[in-house]
mmCIF file of C-alpha atoms and ligand atoms in Angstrom:
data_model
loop_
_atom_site.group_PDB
_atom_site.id
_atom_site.type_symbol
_atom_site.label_atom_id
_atom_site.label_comp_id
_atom_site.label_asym_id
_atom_site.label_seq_id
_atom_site.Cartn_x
_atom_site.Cartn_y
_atom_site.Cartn_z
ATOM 1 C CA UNK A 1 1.447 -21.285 -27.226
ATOM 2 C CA UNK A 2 3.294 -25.037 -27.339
ATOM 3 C CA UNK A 3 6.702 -25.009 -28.128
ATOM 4 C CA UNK A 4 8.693 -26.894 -30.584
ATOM 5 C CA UNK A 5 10.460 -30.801 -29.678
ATOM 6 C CA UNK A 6 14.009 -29.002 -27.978
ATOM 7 C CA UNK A 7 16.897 -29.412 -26.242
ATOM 8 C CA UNK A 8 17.111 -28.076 -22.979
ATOM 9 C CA UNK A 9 20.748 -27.331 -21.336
ATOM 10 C CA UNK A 10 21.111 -27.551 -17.389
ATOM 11 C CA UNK A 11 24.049 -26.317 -15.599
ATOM 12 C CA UNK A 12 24.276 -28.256 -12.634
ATOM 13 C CA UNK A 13 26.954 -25.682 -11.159
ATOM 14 C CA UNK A 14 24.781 -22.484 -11.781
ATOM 15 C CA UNK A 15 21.605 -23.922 -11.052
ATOM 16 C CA UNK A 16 20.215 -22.710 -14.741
ATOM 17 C CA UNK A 17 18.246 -23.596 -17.416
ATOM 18 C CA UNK A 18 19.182 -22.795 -21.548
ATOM 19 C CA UNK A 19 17.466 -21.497 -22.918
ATOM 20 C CA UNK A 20 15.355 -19.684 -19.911
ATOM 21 C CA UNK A 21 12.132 -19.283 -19.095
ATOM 22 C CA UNK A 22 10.352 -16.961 -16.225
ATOM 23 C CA UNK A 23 12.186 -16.914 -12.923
ATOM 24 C CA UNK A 24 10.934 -16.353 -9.696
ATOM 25 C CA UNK A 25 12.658 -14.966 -6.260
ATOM 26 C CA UNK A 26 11.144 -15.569 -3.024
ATOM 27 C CA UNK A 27 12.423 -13.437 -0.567
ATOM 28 C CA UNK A 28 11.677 -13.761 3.446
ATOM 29 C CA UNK A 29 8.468 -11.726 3.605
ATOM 30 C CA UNK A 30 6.959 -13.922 0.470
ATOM 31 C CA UNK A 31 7.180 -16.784 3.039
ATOM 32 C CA UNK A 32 4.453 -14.814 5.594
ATOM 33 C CA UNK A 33 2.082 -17.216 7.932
ATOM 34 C CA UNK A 34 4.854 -20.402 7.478
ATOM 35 C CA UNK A 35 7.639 -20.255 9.776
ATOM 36 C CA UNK A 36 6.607 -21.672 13.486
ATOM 37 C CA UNK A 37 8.178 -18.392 15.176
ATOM 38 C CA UNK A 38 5.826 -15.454 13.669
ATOM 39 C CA UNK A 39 8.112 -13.031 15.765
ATOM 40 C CA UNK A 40 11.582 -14.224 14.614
ATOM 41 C CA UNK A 41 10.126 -14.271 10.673
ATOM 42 C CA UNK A 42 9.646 -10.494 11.367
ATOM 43 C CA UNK A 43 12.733 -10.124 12.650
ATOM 44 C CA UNK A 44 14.436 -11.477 9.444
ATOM 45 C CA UNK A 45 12.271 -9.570 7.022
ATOM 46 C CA UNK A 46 13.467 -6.478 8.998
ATOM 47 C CA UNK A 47 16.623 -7.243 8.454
ATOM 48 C CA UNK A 48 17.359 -7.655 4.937
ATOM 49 C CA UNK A 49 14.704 -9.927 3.457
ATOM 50 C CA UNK A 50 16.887 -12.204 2.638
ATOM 51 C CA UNK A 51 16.465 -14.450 -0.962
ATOM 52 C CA UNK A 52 15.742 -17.532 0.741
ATOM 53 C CA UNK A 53 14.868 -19.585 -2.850
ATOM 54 C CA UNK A 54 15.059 -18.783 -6.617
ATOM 55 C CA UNK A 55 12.750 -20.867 -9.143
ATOM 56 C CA UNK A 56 14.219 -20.839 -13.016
ATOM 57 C CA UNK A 57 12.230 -22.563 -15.706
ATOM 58 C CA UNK A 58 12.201 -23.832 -18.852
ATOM 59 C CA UNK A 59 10.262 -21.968 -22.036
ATOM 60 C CA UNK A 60 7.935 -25.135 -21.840
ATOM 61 C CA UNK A 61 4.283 -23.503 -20.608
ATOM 62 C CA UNK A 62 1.992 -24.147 -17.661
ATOM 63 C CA UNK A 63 -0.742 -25.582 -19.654
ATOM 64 C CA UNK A 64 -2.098 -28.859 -19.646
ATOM 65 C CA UNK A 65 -0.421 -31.726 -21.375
ATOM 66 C CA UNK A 66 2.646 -30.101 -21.361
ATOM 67 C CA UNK A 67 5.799 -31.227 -19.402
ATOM 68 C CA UNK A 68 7.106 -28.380 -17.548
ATOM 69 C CA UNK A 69 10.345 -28.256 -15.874
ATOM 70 C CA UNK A 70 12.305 -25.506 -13.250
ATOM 71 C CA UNK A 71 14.967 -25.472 -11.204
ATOM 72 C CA UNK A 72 14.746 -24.443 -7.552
ATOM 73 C CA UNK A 73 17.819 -23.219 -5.643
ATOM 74 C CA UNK A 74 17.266 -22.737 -1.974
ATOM 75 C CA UNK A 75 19.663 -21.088 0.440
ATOM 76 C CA UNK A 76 20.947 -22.577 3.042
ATOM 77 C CA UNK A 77 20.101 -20.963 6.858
ATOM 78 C CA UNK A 78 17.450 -21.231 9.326
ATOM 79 C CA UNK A 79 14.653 -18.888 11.469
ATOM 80 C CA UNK A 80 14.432 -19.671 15.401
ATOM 81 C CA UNK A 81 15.681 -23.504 14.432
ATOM 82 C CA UNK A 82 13.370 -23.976 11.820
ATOM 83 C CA UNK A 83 15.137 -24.565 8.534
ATOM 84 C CA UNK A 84 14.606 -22.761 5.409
ATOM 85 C CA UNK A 85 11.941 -24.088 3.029
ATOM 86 C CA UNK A 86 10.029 -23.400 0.288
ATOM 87 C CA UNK A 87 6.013 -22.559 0.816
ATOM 88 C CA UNK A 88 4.759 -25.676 -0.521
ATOM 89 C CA UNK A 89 2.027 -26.282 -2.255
ATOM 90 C CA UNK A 90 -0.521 -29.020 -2.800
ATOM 91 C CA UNK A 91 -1.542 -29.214 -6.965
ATOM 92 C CA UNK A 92 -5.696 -28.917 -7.054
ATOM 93 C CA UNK A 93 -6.216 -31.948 -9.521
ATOM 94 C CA UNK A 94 -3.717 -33.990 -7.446
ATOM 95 C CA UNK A 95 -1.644 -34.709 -10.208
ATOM 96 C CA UNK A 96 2.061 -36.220 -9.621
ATOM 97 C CA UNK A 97 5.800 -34.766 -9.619
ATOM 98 C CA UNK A 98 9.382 -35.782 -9.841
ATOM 99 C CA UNK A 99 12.378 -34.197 -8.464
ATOM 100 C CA UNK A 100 16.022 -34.638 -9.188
ATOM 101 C CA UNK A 101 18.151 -33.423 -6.764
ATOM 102 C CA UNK A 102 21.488 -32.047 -8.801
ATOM 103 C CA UNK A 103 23.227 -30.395 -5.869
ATOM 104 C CA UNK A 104 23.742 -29.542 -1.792
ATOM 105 C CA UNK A 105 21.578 -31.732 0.517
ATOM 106 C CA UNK A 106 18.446 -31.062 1.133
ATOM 107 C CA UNK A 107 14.915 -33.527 2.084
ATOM 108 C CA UNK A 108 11.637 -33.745 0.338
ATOM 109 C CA UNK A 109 8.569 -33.111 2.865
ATOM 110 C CA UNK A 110 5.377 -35.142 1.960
ATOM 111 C CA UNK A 111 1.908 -34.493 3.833
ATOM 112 C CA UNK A 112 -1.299 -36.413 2.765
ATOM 113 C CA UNK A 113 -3.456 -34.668 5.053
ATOM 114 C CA UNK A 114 -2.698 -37.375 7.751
ATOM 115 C CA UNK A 115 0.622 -39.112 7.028
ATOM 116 C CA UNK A 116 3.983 -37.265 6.040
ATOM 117 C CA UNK A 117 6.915 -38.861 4.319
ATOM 118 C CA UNK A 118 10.229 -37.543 4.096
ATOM 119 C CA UNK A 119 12.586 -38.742 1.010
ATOM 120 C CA UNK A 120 16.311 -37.126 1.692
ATOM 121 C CA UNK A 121 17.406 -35.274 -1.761
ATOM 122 C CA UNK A 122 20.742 -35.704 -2.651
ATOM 123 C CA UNK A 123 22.581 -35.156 -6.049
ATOM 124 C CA UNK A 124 21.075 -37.854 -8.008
ATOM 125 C CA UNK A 125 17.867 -38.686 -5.630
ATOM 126 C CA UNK A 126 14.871 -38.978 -7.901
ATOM 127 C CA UNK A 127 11.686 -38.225 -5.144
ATOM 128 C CA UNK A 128 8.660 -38.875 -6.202
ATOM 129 C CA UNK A 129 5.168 -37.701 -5.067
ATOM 130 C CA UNK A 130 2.210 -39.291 -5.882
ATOM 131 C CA UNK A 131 -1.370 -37.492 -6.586
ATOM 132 C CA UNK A 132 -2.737 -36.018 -3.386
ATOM 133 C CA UNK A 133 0.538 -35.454 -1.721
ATOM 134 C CA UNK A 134 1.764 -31.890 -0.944
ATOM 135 C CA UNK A 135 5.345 -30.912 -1.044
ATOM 136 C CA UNK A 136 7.920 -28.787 0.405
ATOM 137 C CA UNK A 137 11.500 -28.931 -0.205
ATOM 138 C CA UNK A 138 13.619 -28.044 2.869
ATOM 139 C CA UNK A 139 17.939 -27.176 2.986
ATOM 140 C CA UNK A 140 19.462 -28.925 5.411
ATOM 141 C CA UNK A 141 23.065 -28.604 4.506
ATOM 142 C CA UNK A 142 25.643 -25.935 4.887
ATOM 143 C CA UNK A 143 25.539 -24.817 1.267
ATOM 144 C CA UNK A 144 22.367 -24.338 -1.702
ATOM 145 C CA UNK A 145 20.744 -27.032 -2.453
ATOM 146 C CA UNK A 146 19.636 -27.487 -6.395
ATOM 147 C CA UNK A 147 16.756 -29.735 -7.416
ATOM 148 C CA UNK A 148 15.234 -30.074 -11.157
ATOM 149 C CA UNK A 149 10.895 -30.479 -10.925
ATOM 150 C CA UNK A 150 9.130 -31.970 -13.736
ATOM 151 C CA UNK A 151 5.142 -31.875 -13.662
ATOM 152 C CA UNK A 152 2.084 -31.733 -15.947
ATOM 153 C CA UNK A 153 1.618 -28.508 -16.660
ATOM 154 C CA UNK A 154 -2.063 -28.469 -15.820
ATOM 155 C CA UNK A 155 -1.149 -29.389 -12.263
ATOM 156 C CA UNK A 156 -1.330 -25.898 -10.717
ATOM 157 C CA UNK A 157 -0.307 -24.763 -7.281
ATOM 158 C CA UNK A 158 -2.321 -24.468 -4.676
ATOM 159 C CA UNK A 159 -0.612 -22.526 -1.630
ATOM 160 C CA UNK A 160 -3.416 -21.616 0.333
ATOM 161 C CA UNK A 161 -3.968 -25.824 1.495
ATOM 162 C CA UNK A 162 -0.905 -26.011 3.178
ATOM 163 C CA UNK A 163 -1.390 -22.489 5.228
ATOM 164 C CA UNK A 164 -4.968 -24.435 6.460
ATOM 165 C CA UNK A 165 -3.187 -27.834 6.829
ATOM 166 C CA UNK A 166 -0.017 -27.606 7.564
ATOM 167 C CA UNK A 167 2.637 -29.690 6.586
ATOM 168 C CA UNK A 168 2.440 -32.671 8.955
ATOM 169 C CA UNK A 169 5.852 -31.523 10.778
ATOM 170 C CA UNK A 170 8.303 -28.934 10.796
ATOM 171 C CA UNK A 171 11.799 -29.126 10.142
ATOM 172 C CA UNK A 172 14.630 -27.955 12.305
ATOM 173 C CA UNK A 173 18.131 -27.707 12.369
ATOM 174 C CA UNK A 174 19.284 -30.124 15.580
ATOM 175 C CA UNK A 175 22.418 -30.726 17.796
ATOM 176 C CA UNK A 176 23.497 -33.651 15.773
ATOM 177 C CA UNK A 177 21.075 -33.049 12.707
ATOM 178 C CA UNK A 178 17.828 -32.850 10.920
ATOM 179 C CA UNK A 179 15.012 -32.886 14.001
ATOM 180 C CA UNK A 180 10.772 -33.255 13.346
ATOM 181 C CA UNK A 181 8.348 -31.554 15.193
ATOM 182 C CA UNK A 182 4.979 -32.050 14.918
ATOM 183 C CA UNK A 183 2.350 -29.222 13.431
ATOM 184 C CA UNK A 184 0.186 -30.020 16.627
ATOM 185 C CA UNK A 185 3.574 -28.809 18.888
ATOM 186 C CA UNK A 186 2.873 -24.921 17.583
HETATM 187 O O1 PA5 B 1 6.700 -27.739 -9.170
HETATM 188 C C1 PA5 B 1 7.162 -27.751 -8.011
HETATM 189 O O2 PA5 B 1 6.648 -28.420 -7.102
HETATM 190 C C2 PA5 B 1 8.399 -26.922 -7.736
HETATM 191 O O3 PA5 B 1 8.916 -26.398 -8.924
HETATM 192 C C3 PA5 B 1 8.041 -25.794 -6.770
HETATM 193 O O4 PA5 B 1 7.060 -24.962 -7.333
HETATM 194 C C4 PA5 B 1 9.276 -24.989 -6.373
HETATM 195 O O5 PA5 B 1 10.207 -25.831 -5.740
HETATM 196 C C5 PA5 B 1 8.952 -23.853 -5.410
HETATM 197 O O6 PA5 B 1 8.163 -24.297 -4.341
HETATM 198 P P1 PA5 B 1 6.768 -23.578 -4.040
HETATM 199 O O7 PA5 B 1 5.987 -23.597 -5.349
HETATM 200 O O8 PA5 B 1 6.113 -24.422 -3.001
HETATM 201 O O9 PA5 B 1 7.057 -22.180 -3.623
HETATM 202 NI NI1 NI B 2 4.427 -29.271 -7.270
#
């Protein structure tokens, strides 16, 4: 059903959305088949399952024509190097996205299918992907990092092109910083 013109309150500090729409957790083990080091993704499921990102949304509906927003918070940390991430997802009609980043640092991972681009998020970075580009958002500070998504509602999310294509490179938590390894290094 549509919803009624609204105002929608954001809390930059708590990472919510008023008033709230579904939320969804994804813990360690809803992350299978993406991590570089299957053996070390085990390990962390084992212990704990950690939340590794939370997505709130708006009430405004996943249907086409629509304007959709949510709020991702992902924790910071990393498995064997690699640092955490959401699944990513590539939208089937290829339509576009923004992100806001609101808070923590964290970097916006772009794949084409042959070139990736990587737009550093931080409070107040507005990335932008354009059709065609799948996305993952990656932590790479010390604390959770907060980013507001807004996308056509028909644009759907297609999880299963990234497990057969990868994300270009992999991002890992280096001596002096954020380091990029190629998908062809696995
Ligand atoms: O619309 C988006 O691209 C975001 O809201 C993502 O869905 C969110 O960040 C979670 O990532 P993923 O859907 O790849 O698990
Ligand atoms: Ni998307």
């Amino acid at each position: 059903l549509p919803v009624p013109p609204m105002s929608i309150r954001f809390d930059p500090a708590g990472g919510t959305l008023q008033p709230e729409g579904p939320t969804l957790t994804r813990r360690m083990s809803d992350l299978e088949g993406l991590f570089r080091d299957h053996a070390a993704w085990e390990q962390a499921v084992a212990d704990g399952d950690p939340v590794v990102y939370s997505v709130v949304s708006s009430r405004v509906p996943e249907v086409e024509r629509e304007l959709p927003q949510s709020i991702t918070t992902i924790q910071p940390g990393s498995t064997a190097g690699e640092l955490w991430m959401t699944k990513g997802h590539q939208h089937p009609n290829h339509q576009g996205e923004i992100y806001l980043g609101i808070s923590g640092h964290g970097g916006l991972l772009m794949f084409n299918g042959t070139e990736t681009e990587w737009v550093d998020m931080t409070p107040g970075t507005i990335g932008y992907m354009p059709p065609g580009w799948a996305h993952r958002s990656i932590n790479v500070g010390d604390e959770p990092y907060s980013f507001l998504a807004v996308y056509p509602g028909g644009a759907g999310h297609d999880y299963g092109w990234v497990l057969e294509h990868g994300m270009g490179r992999r991002v890992l938590a280096g001596e002096t910083g954020v380091e990029f390894v190629d998908y062809s290094a696995d």
